[in-house]
Short mmCIF file of C-alpha atoms in Angstrom, two decimals:
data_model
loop_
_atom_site.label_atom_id
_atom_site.label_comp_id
_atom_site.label_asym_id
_atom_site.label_seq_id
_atom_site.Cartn_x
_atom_site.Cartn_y
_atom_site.Cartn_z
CA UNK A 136 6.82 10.48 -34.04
CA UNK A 137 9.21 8.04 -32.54
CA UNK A 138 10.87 5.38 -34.68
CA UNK A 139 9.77 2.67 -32.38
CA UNK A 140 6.05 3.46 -33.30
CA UNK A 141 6.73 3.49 -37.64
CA UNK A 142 5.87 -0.44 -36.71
CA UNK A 143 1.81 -1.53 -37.98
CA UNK A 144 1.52 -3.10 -35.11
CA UNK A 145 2.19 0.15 -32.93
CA UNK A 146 -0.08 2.42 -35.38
CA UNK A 147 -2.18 4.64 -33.51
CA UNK A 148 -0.45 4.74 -30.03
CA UNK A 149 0.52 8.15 -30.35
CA UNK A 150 -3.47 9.06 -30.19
CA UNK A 151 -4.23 7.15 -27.30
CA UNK A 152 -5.70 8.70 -24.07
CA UNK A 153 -6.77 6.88 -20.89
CA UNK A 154 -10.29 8.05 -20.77
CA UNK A 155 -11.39 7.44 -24.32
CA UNK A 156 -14.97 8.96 -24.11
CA UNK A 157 -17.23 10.48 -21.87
CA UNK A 158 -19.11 7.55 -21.16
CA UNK A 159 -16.14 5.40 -20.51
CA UNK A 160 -15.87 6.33 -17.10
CA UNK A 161 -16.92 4.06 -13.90
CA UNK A 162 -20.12 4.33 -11.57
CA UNK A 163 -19.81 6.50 -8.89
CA UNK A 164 -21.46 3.41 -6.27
CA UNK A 165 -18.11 1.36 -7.88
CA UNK A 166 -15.60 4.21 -6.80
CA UNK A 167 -17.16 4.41 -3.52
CA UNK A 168 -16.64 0.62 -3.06
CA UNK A 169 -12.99 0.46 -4.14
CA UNK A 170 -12.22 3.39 -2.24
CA UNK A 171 -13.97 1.79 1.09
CA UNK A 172 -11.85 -1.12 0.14
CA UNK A 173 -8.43 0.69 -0.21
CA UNK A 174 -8.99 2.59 3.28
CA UNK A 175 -10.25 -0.45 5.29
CA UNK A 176 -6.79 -2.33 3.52
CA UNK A 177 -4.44 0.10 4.66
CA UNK A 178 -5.70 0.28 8.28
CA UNK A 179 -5.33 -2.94 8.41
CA UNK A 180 -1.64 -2.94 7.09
CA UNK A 181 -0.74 0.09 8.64
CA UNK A 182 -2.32 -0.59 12.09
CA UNK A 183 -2.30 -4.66 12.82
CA UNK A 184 -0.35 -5.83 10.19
CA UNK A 185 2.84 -3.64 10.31
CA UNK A 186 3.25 -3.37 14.33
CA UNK A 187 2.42 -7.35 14.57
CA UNK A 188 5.10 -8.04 11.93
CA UNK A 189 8.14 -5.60 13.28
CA UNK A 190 7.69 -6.50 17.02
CA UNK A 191 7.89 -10.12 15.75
CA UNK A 192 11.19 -9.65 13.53
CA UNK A 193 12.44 -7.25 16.82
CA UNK A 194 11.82 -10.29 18.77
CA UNK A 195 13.46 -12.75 16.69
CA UNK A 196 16.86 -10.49 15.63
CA UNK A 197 16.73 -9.66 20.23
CA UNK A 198 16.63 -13.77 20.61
CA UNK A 199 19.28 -14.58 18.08
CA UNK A 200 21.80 -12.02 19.55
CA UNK A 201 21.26 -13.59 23.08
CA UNK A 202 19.58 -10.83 24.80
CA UNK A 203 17.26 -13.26 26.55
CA UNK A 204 13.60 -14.13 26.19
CA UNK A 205 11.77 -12.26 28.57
CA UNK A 206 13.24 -8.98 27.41
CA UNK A 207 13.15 -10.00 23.24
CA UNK A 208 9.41 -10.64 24.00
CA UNK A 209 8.98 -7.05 26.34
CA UNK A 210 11.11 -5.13 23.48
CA UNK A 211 9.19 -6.40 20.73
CA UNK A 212 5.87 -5.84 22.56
CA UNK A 213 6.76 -2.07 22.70
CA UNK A 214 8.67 -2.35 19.47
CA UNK A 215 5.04 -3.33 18.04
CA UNK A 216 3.42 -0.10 20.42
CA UNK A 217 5.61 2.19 18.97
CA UNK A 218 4.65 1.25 15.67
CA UNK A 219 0.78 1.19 16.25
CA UNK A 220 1.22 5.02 18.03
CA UNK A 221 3.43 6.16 14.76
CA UNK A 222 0.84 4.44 12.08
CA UNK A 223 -2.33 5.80 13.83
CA UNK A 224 -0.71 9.12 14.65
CA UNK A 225 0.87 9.94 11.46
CA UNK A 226 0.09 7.54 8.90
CA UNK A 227 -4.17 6.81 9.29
CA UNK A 228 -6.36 9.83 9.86
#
């Protein structure tokens, strides 16, 4: 046993396991629900949040190097396609 755990306070964490008991675990209609909600996050991260947010920075770091604004706003536009095409073609099934 490790020293650290000789402490009352500590006594017993040796025997602990994540699932406890058999009827500790969740409802199947809960995992369902936080799984729907996981997916439908990371689309939206991966697929409006992430291209939005790089062609924007793309844009921004193109502006304050003087490249120009019609062509920071046309490199970040594809900056942000690019992204969209990688996320949905390797990232989201």
């Amino acid at each position: 046993m490790a020293p650290h755990l000789f402490h009352p306070e500590f006594e017993g964490l040796d025997r602990m396991s994540i699932v406890k008991n058999d009827t500790d675990q969740l409802p199947e209609d809960l995992i369902d629900e936080r799984a729907k909600t996981y997916t439908a996050m990371m689309k939206a991260g991966y697929l409006i949040l992430a291209p939005i947010s790089l062609g924007v920075v793309m844009m921004i770091s193109l502006l304050m190097l003087g490249v120009g604004g019609f062509t920071s706003f046309f490199l970040g536009v594809l900056a942000g396609i690019f992204v969209y095409t990688f996320s949905k073609v390797f990232l989201v099934h």
